[in-house]
Tab-separated table of C-alpha atoms in Angstrom:
chain	number	residue	atom	x	y	z
A	1	MET	CA	0.000	0.000	0.000
A	2	SER	CA	1.322	3.454	-0.844
A	3	LYS	CA	2.532	5.464	2.095
A	4	HIS	CA	1.186	8.592	0.466
A	5	LYS	CA	-2.410	9.451	1.118
A	6	GLN	CA	-4.493	10.613	-1.804
A	7	ALA	CA	-5.008	14.372	-1.706
A	8	ALA	CA	-8.465	15.359	-0.552
A	9	ALA	CA	-10.748	17.013	-3.067
A	10	PRO	CA	-10.931	20.791	-2.669
A	11	LYS	CA	-13.774	21.694	-0.390
A	12	PRO	CA	-15.789	24.828	-0.397
A	13	LEU	CA	-16.331	23.013	2.504
A	14	ASP	CA	-15.102	25.233	5.166
A	15	LEU	CA	-18.234	27.130	4.056
A	16	ASP	CA	-20.524	24.831	6.058
A	17	LEU	CA	-22.678	24.104	3.045
A	18	ARG	CA	-26.238	23.077	3.809
A	19	PRO	CA	-27.972	19.988	2.445
A	20	GLY	CA	-29.264	20.755	-1.043
A	21	GLN	CA	-27.303	23.972	-1.394
A	22	SER	CA	-26.419	24.728	-5.016
A	23	ILE	CA	-22.703	24.434	-5.769
A	24	GLU	CA	-23.594	25.513	-9.308
A	25	LEU	CA	-24.958	28.796	-7.938
A	26	LEU	CA	-21.715	29.500	-6.079
A	27	LYS	CA	-19.780	28.835	-9.282
A	28	GLU	CA	-22.122	31.026	-11.375
A	29	LEU	CA	-21.649	33.863	-8.878
A	30	HIS	CA	-17.872	33.338	-9.216
A	31	ILE	CA	-17.656	32.658	-5.501
A	32	LEU	CA	-16.239	29.240	-6.308
A	33	THR	CA	-13.959	28.468	-9.224
A	34	ARG	CA	-15.006	25.746	-11.671
A	35	ASP	CA	-12.968	23.194	-9.726
A	36	GLY	CA	-14.608	24.159	-6.442
A	37	LYS	CA	-11.900	26.389	-5.008
A	38	LEU	CA	-12.418	29.615	-3.110
A	39	ASN	CA	-10.167	32.666	-3.263
A	40	GLN	CA	-9.628	35.070	-0.379
A	41	ASP	CA	-11.706	37.900	-1.816
A	42	SER	CA	-14.654	35.569	-2.437
A	43	ARG	CA	-14.265	34.135	1.046
A	44	ARG	CA	-14.703	37.597	2.558
A	45	LYS	CA	-17.745	38.360	0.411
A	46	LEU	CA	-19.343	35.013	1.140
A	47	LYS	CA	-18.724	35.285	4.872
A	48	GLN	CA	-20.468	38.660	4.863
A	49	VAL	CA	-23.454	37.415	2.852
A	50	TYR	CA	-23.806	34.257	4.979
A	51	HIS	CA	-23.628	36.267	8.180
A	52	LEU	CA	-26.363	38.573	6.925
A	53	PHE	CA	-28.413	35.580	5.788
A	54	GLN	CA	-28.414	34.242	9.357
A	55	PHE	CA	-30.170	37.410	10.507
A	56	ILE	CA	-32.626	37.346	7.602
A	57	GLU	CA	-33.439	33.642	7.935
A	58	LYS	CA	-34.501	34.195	11.543
A	59	LEU	CA	-36.821	37.021	10.489
A	60	LEU	CA	-38.331	34.983	7.658
A	61	LYS	CA	-39.100	32.153	10.074
A	62	GLU	CA	-40.886	34.580	12.397
A	63	LEU	CA	-43.292	35.740	9.679
A	64	PRO	CA	-46.860	34.444	10.049
A	65	ALA	CA	-47.817	31.750	7.561
A	66	SER	CA	-49.637	32.972	4.457
A	67	GLU	CA	-51.069	31.430	1.310
A	68	GLN	CA	-48.589	33.126	-1.020
A	69	GLY	CA	-45.547	32.832	1.262
A	70	PRO	CA	-43.060	35.539	2.269
A	71	THR	CA	-42.039	38.412	0.035
A	72	LEU	CA	-38.626	40.086	0.110
A	73	ALA	CA	-37.358	43.141	-1.782
A	74	ASP	CA	-33.583	43.503	-2.094
A	75	HIS	CA	-32.591	47.077	-2.967
A	76	GLY	CA	-29.355	47.945	-4.725
A	77	ALA	CA	-29.117	44.257	-5.557
A	78	GLY	CA	-26.034	44.489	-7.777
A	79	LYS	CA	-25.237	40.941	-8.944
A	80	SER	CA	-27.870	39.704	-6.458
A	81	TYR	CA	-25.472	37.651	-4.349
A	82	LEU	CA	-27.726	38.147	-1.345
A	83	GLY	CA	-31.002	37.437	-3.144
A	84	PHE	CA	-29.690	34.255	-4.770
A	85	ILE	CA	-28.264	32.930	-1.498
A	86	ILE	CA	-31.521	33.649	0.372
A	87	TYR	CA	-33.548	31.929	-2.338
A	88	ASP	CA	-31.228	28.920	-2.454
A	89	LEU	CA	-31.062	28.452	1.315
A	90	PHE	CA	-34.649	29.337	2.259
A	91	PHE	CA	-37.192	30.014	-0.507
A	92	LYS	CA	-36.229	27.026	-2.677
A	93	ALA	CA	-37.143	24.399	-0.062
A	94	LEU	CA	-40.125	26.432	1.149
A	95	GLY	CA	-41.800	26.097	-2.250
A	96	GLN	CA	-43.530	29.486	-2.017
A	97	GLY	CA	-42.747	33.154	-1.618
A	98	ARG	CA	-41.013	35.587	-3.952
A	99	ILE	CA	-37.853	37.689	-4.030
A	100	TYR	CA	-37.589	40.980	-5.933
A	101	GLY	CA	-34.113	42.238	-6.836
A	102	ILE	CA	-34.073	45.968	-7.536
A	103	GLU	CA	-31.065	47.378	-9.402
A	104	THR	CA	-30.384	50.391	-11.656
A	105	ARG	CA	-27.722	48.759	-13.879
A	106	SER	CA	-29.611	47.046	-16.675
A	107	GLU	CA	-26.784	44.638	-17.563
A	108	LEU	CA	-26.788	43.241	-14.016
A	109	VAL	CA	-30.567	42.889	-14.072
A	110	GLU	CA	-30.414	40.933	-17.343
A	111	SER	CA	-27.596	38.663	-16.142
A	112	SER	CA	-29.502	37.941	-12.916
A	113	LYS	CA	-32.636	37.081	-14.891
A	114	ALA	CA	-30.654	34.675	-17.054
A	115	LEU	CA	-29.003	33.025	-14.043
A	116	ALA	CA	-32.324	32.563	-12.239
A	117	GLN	CA	-33.744	30.924	-15.355
A	118	ARG	CA	-30.762	28.555	-15.682
A	119	LEU	CA	-31.028	27.503	-12.050
A	120	GLY	CA	-34.824	27.179	-12.057
A	121	PHE	CA	-35.249	29.897	-9.431
A	122	ASP	CA	-38.627	30.831	-10.872
A	123	ARG	CA	-39.878	32.899	-7.951
A	124	MET	CA	-37.180	35.536	-8.327
A	125	GLU	CA	-37.863	38.747	-10.244
A	126	PHE	CA	-35.349	41.415	-11.189
A	127	LEU	CA	-36.399	44.984	-11.858
A	128	ASN	CA	-34.363	47.687	-13.584
A	129	LEU	CA	-35.446	50.487	-11.248
A	130	SER	CA	-34.023	52.854	-8.678
A	131	VAL	CA	-35.099	52.346	-5.082
A	132	ALA	CA	-37.254	55.466	-5.278
A	133	GLU	CA	-38.890	54.349	-8.546
A	134	SER	CA	-39.675	50.908	-7.150
A	135	ALA	CA	-42.033	52.375	-4.558
A	136	HIS	CA	-44.387	53.382	-7.380
A	137	SER	CA	-43.948	50.379	-9.670
A	138	ASP	CA	-46.852	48.078	-10.494
A	139	ALA	CA	-44.332	45.227	-10.777
A	140	LEU	CA	-44.209	44.976	-6.986
A	141	PRO	CA	-47.059	44.028	-4.644
A	142	ASP	CA	-48.662	46.549	-2.287
A	143	GLN	CA	-47.158	44.813	0.735
A	144	ILE	CA	-43.631	43.443	1.188
A	145	ASP	CA	-42.672	41.438	4.264
A	146	VAL	CA	-38.913	42.013	4.375
A	147	VAL	CA	-36.884	44.871	2.880
A	148	THR	CA	-33.114	44.556	2.546
A	149	ALA	CA	-30.531	47.078	1.380
A	150	LEU	CA	-26.927	45.860	1.483
A	151	HIS	CA	-24.493	48.728	0.864
A	152	ALA	CA	-27.086	50.882	-0.903
A	153	CYS	CA	-25.130	54.102	-1.364
A	154	ASP	CA	-25.926	57.506	0.109
A	155	THR	CA	-29.653	58.296	0.033
A	156	ALA	CA	-30.622	54.915	-1.452
A	157	THR	CA	-30.803	53.595	2.127
A	158	ASP	CA	-33.259	56.381	2.995
A	159	ASP	CA	-35.261	55.490	-0.110
A	160	ALA	CA	-35.290	51.851	1.024
A	161	ILE	CA	-36.670	52.949	4.406
A	162	ALA	CA	-39.357	55.017	2.676
A	163	PHE	CA	-40.146	51.994	0.474
A	164	GLY	CA	-40.436	49.776	3.560
A	165	LEU	CA	-42.791	52.210	5.254
A	166	GLN	CA	-44.982	52.451	2.158
A	167	LYS	CA	-45.051	48.663	1.724
A	168	GLU	CA	-45.789	48.119	5.432
A	169	ALA	CA	-42.702	45.944	5.810
A	170	LYS	CA	-42.588	43.796	8.908
A	171	TYR	CA	-38.804	43.844	8.880
A	172	MET	CA	-36.049	46.002	7.402
A	173	VAL	CA	-32.417	44.903	7.195
A	174	LEU	CA	-30.084	47.754	6.258
A	175	VAL	CA	-26.318	48.043	5.799
A	176	PRO	CA	-25.775	51.734	4.949
A	177	CYS	CA	-22.949	52.931	2.727
A	178	CYS	CA	-21.299	56.203	1.674
A	179	GLN	CA	-23.651	58.644	3.396
A	180	ALA	CA	-22.892	62.017	1.805
A	181	GLU	CA	-26.121	64.037	1.841
A	182	LEU	CA	-25.982	65.059	5.479
A	183	ALA	CA	-22.252	65.791	5.295
A	184	ARG	CA	-22.994	68.258	2.488
A	185	ALA	CA	-25.668	69.905	4.622
A	186	LEU	CA	-23.284	70.157	7.581
A	187	ASN	CA	-20.638	71.701	5.334
A	188	GLN	CA	-22.995	74.348	3.977
A	189	ASN	CA	-23.812	75.630	7.467
A	190	LYS	CA	-20.338	75.154	8.946
A	191	ALA	CA	-19.365	78.806	9.427
A	192	LEU	CA	-22.655	79.676	11.124
A	193	ASN	CA	-22.549	76.621	13.370
A	194	LEU	CA	-18.931	77.281	14.410
A	195	GLN	CA	-20.116	80.636	15.754
A	196	ARG	CA	-23.220	79.136	17.339
A	197	THR	CA	-21.939	76.070	19.189
A	198	PRO	CA	-18.612	74.448	20.099
A	199	LEU	CA	-20.123	71.124	18.954
A	200	ALA	CA	-19.411	72.278	15.390
A	201	GLU	CA	-15.742	71.493	16.065
A	202	LEU	CA	-16.797	67.865	15.595
A	203	TRP	CA	-17.165	68.501	11.857
A	204	ARG	CA	-14.866	71.488	11.203
A	205	HIS	CA	-12.331	69.443	9.224
A	206	PRO	CA	-13.455	67.779	5.965
A	207	LEU	CA	-12.560	64.254	7.098
A	208	HIS	CA	-14.503	64.746	10.312
A	209	THR	CA	-17.411	66.184	8.333
A	210	ARG	CA	-17.712	62.944	6.371
A	211	GLU	CA	-17.397	60.781	9.467
A	212	MET	CA	-19.809	62.904	11.471
A	213	GLY	CA	-22.275	62.983	8.602
A	214	SER	CA	-22.191	59.198	8.327
A	215	GLN	CA	-22.630	58.623	12.060
A	216	LEU	CA	-25.381	61.207	12.427
A	217	THR	CA	-27.233	59.905	9.357
A	218	ASN	CA	-27.539	56.426	10.857
A	219	VAL	CA	-28.582	57.786	14.257
A	220	LEU	CA	-31.330	59.813	12.574
A	221	ARG	CA	-32.465	56.791	10.547
A	222	CYS	CA	-32.806	54.717	13.704
A	223	LEU	CA	-34.777	57.436	15.495
A	224	TYR	CA	-37.022	57.812	12.439
A	225	LEU	CA	-37.743	54.086	12.306
A	226	GLU	CA	-38.588	54.099	16.017
A	227	ALA	CA	-40.836	57.105	15.528
A	228	MET	CA	-42.641	55.206	12.745
A	229	GLY	CA	-43.351	52.150	14.862
A	230	TYR	CA	-40.272	49.926	14.561
A	231	GLN	CA	-38.114	48.331	17.208
A	232	VAL	CA	-34.509	48.951	16.150
A	233	THR	CA	-31.317	47.019	16.833
A	234	VAL	CA	-27.909	48.205	15.646
A	235	THR	CA	-25.108	45.687	15.468
A	236	GLU	CA	-21.960	44.739	13.576
A	237	LEU	CA	-22.326	42.913	10.283
A	238	VAL	CA	-18.903	41.224	10.226
A	239	GLY	CA	-15.491	41.900	11.710
A	240	TRP	CA	-13.677	45.072	10.674
A	241	GLU	CA	-11.127	42.994	8.776
A	242	HIS	CA	-13.833	42.170	6.230
A	243	SER	CA	-15.562	45.501	5.656
A	244	MET	CA	-15.404	49.080	6.889
A	245	LYS	CA	-19.053	49.531	5.903
A	246	ASN	CA	-20.010	47.438	8.846
A	247	GLU	CA	-23.122	48.800	10.547
A	248	LEU	CA	-26.217	46.604	10.419
A	249	ILE	CA	-29.601	48.143	11.260
A	250	LEU	CA	-32.392	45.667	11.993
A	251	ALA	CA	-35.918	47.051	12.303
A	252	LYS	CA	-38.986	45.069	13.378
A	253	TYR	CA	-42.441	46.584	13.051
A	254	THR	CA	-44.355	46.705	16.346
A	255	GLY	CA	-46.813	49.503	15.600
A	256	GLN	CA	-45.710	51.358	18.728
A	257	LYS	CA	-44.583	54.767	17.518
A	258	LYS	CA	-42.165	56.346	19.977
A	259	ARG	CA	-42.943	60.011	20.501
A	260	SER	CA	-39.651	60.499	22.335
A	261	SER	CA	-37.743	59.304	19.255
A	262	ALA	CA	-39.617	61.763	17.035
A	263	GLU	CA	-38.828	64.570	19.483
A	264	ARG	CA	-35.148	63.654	19.658
A	265	LEU	CA	-34.943	63.381	15.881
A	266	THR	CA	-36.328	66.908	15.536
A	267	ALA	CA	-34.056	68.218	18.289
A	268	LEU	CA	-30.950	66.750	16.657
A	269	LEU	CA	-31.791	68.272	13.289
A	270	GLN	CA	-32.245	71.639	14.975
A	271	GLU	CA	-29.043	71.290	16.998
A	272	PHE	CA	-27.014	70.584	13.868
A	273	GLY	CA	-28.733	73.286	11.835
A	274	ILE	CA	-30.224	70.924	9.234
A	275	GLU	CA	-33.954	71.269	9.915
A	276	GLU	CA	-34.669	71.256	6.172
A	277	LEU	CA	-34.149	67.474	6.178
A	278	LEU	CA	-37.116	66.956	8.505
A	279	GLY	CA	-39.757	67.128	5.807
A	280	GLN	CA	-37.508	65.833	3.053
A	281	ARG	CA	-36.049	62.673	4.647
A	282	TYR	CA	-37.914	62.212	7.891
A	283	PRO	CA	-41.578	63.187	7.426
A	284	LEU	CA	-43.171	62.460	10.783
A	285	GLY	CA	-46.718	63.495	9.884
A	286	ALA	CA	-49.109	64.666	12.547
């Protein structure tokens, strides 16, 4: 007998693949090479998507049973890594429910449609729309159970929140990215605010303006969601070694609108001299 053991086949297999999971999907998404290998960049991306899926799977299981099954809208879908993984690991075995991938780049929409057809993922739809446009599209149902937005840039996350409110989403799962709108507003009023309050030192330098704008934007989003009847949890998506865009906002609809959150949202906008965003981004109604 040879003293040399036969080399083991390459395993994606530190990926903890689930029974029935599509290896072909992972290859089509270029997460795995054709011979089943995984490079470091793909490993990071997959770890992030799997980690997010764990949060989403729990939410999907908490939804009440319905005749048509759960609905999920994925905003800023890109190549639809997240949507395809969710479908493969949850919707496929469930046998009902539908996923909508919303993306502005038409070539990515067409390639996702073709991939879904090849894999037989027939309850996935891909729409060539912006997040804002999707809220008024007849291609989507009036109610969506779960809204996701993974790294939707700048105000696209705010549009996803507005979409979720309009569609009466039971859950929203948001990973914000590149928040610039509020930083621009802070910059416009910088000279006045430096005279008005020493707090303006927090965003006097351009780098700090961007960082402060990003932090404040997410704080305001969380207060807005609470004011609109959601219970909000903020956590880390993955370790910092995998992504600097790392904040994960989970919102669960309870129907209990927090007046204190609405008041603090308004007070913060006033304190930072950006009250004009109240009606534009955070309409609280009566």
